[in-house]
Amino acid sequence: MSLFGTSPDESGQLPSAKQQPNKSLFEDKTRSAPNASSSLFADDSGNDSPWSIPTPKKAGRSELIKNLVSPSNAPDSYVDAFDTMLESAESTNGRVSSDAVAKLLQSSGISSNDQSSLTSIIFSGGNASVGLERSTFHVLMALIGLAQEGDEATLDGVDERKNALPEPSLPYIASLKTTKVSQSTSETNGHTSQNGSITSSPSKPRQINRDSLNDSEVDPWASPAAGRGQTQPVQNNSTPDHGITTARPIISSSATRTTSAFTTNASDPDGSSKMSTSSIGDNVAGGASGAWGGLGNAGFSSTNQDGLAGTGFGSGGDDQPNPRANRAFGPNRNATRPIEETVTITLLPEKEGMFMFQHRNYEVKSARRGSSVVRRYSDFVWLLDCLHKRYPFRQLPLLPPKRVAVNGRHLSSDVLFIEKRRRGLVRFTNALVRHPVLCQEQLVVMFLTVPTELSVWRKQATISVQEEFTGKALPPGLEDSLLSNLQDTFDTVRSGVRRSAETYIGLCNLLERLTKRNQGIAADSLRFSQSLRSLTEDSEPTYATDTNDVPLLNEGIKATAKHLEASHSLLEDEARAWDEGVLEDLKRQRDCLVSVRDMFDRRDRYAKDNIPQLERRIEGNETKLAGIRAKPEGSVKPGELEKVEQAILSDKQSIVNQHARGVFIKECLRDELAFFQQSQYHISKLHQDWSQDLVKYSELQADNWRALSEEVENMPVGES
């Protein structure tokens, strides 16, 4: 079976495993037994595809399971669950017993067939009597999470999700924690000294084998420890109520910032300070967080009532140094990453509309959100237009074109173009849901979940597309936390991204040509095979002088034709795997680079300010104000003094706002580049998957030709 496509059913045309010599295309690798599964961990034994390639076993199955989930990739919930099981009566010698595993599976809510399947996978190494150690227990947690999400609960599935493991819901673990808390409370209440005072028993420290828990890089966005994960459900009044609520971080509204000499030195005629910077726009409805993981304009806030630092990169109040200041780009590779959501888009067969105004609809499904909506291409265009207005300084994904003109002919209705556009919409939508800020934007959430037609919903809803920094006060310490060489870094990354984007555009075009060339070779192989078969019909009359060797000759020709047909099927399957696999991966990386390039281009257009002009105007107004005050009483027009003072204050406030916006833009670009750093790991997976495909099809082709060489051995060669 192909890694990305559906294998053709040509099992009757390939030689059996017994006919193939036990050799490999690469002599330093050994082959496993016939009928071995093509799965990496061989847990899908039902796969009898003729294209399955035996994977050599390099280690025991138990060792593979043990090393499948590394401690750095295991979520905190896995670690807590194992520690909770150890502290209960369900463990022996630091391992979780098989009885505890059975209770855990029963409480998970998955079917009995899935429970027995997971049990056989986990205890396949014969470790049911000794129990599960931590690494194997992490694999069990991942398998349960996959089963609860409706995905295929196999070791291959865990390996594919090893960087974004699912977190299952386990009532059994929650009950153990509740029991532990109640027992601890009763023990504490029972320890009373002789004089009547209560003495608390020392709590047993829990040992968690996670080096990354003490690493500041685990939380790359410096969320406060006490407030991390504490969210409040809110209802966005600007959108209709469809039963969807979002979470907005709890923030303080006391953030203040003075960013210009005009805000501190300006005084009223009495000599007292005339202007003080107050908190501006603490909560703008529908705003997006300036830091990852929250909604609203709550990404930056000052110290809360308990003296805890607010979310984002600001300092913690009282001039405490910011531990996240001047941090390096990119999150820690060992940090636990969120589960990656996948959105599928299917082209509906029927068109809608009348005559020349017909359009195609797409079914957009999200398994994680449990939603299925119907959208048309113009809906995607509207969404991207809104995001460009609201998030101009973020990495916005690319939309495929509505139509392509080739030699004056528009290909909007061409079948191949329609399929390419559908794949482009899939890349666009998945890039949105993978982005830590855009995935929580109300417009994106509604786009993916509102079941009604989007054009009807847009007429009913009040949609705000204000820039995300509008009305946001600059928190103390944020400007100081930005690196002094940040602009140099931006320039370096921009030049590299521009060159890389052009290279990836060329790579995508070249791979498309290679894929078409493989399809052409496959078609020619089939034609060659058919011609050989027709040749056997003329062999007997051609060699009518002596027909004794004609049967053996025809058998050899037919064997060659048969294996050419098998090669044709393999070439077609490989071309399909390239088209649906590595080519889409290359296009994803190309779109990522182009979106970063466009982000810098938008910064050049929209990040400008007129602070120098405002400063010159303030100086002129202050000179004018001094002249007005020097005039004798009665010679000044009524309201003239107040009008000049108000103009000065308005210009000073505009300077404050524009300076804050400039700082927010720099911080936003810094965070976007930190998110962009993760794309390098996608490149690694791209090359790993492609190399496995190349090895797989090369060995299958080698086996096919090796079997042919055996079958043509009996062809007549005459007397030597």
Coordinates of C-alpha atoms in Angstrom, one line a residue, residues 101-110 115:
V101 CA -4.5 -0.7 33.1
A102 CA -7.8 -2.6 32.7
K103 CA -9.6 -0.2 35.0
L104 CA -8.0 2.7 33.1
L105 CA -9.3 1.4 29.8
Q106 CA -12.8 0.7 31.1
S107 CA -13.1 4.3 32.3
S108 CA -11.9 5.8 29.1
G109 CA -15.2 5.3 27.3
I110 CA -13.8 3.5 24.2
Q115 CA -9.8 -2.0 24.8

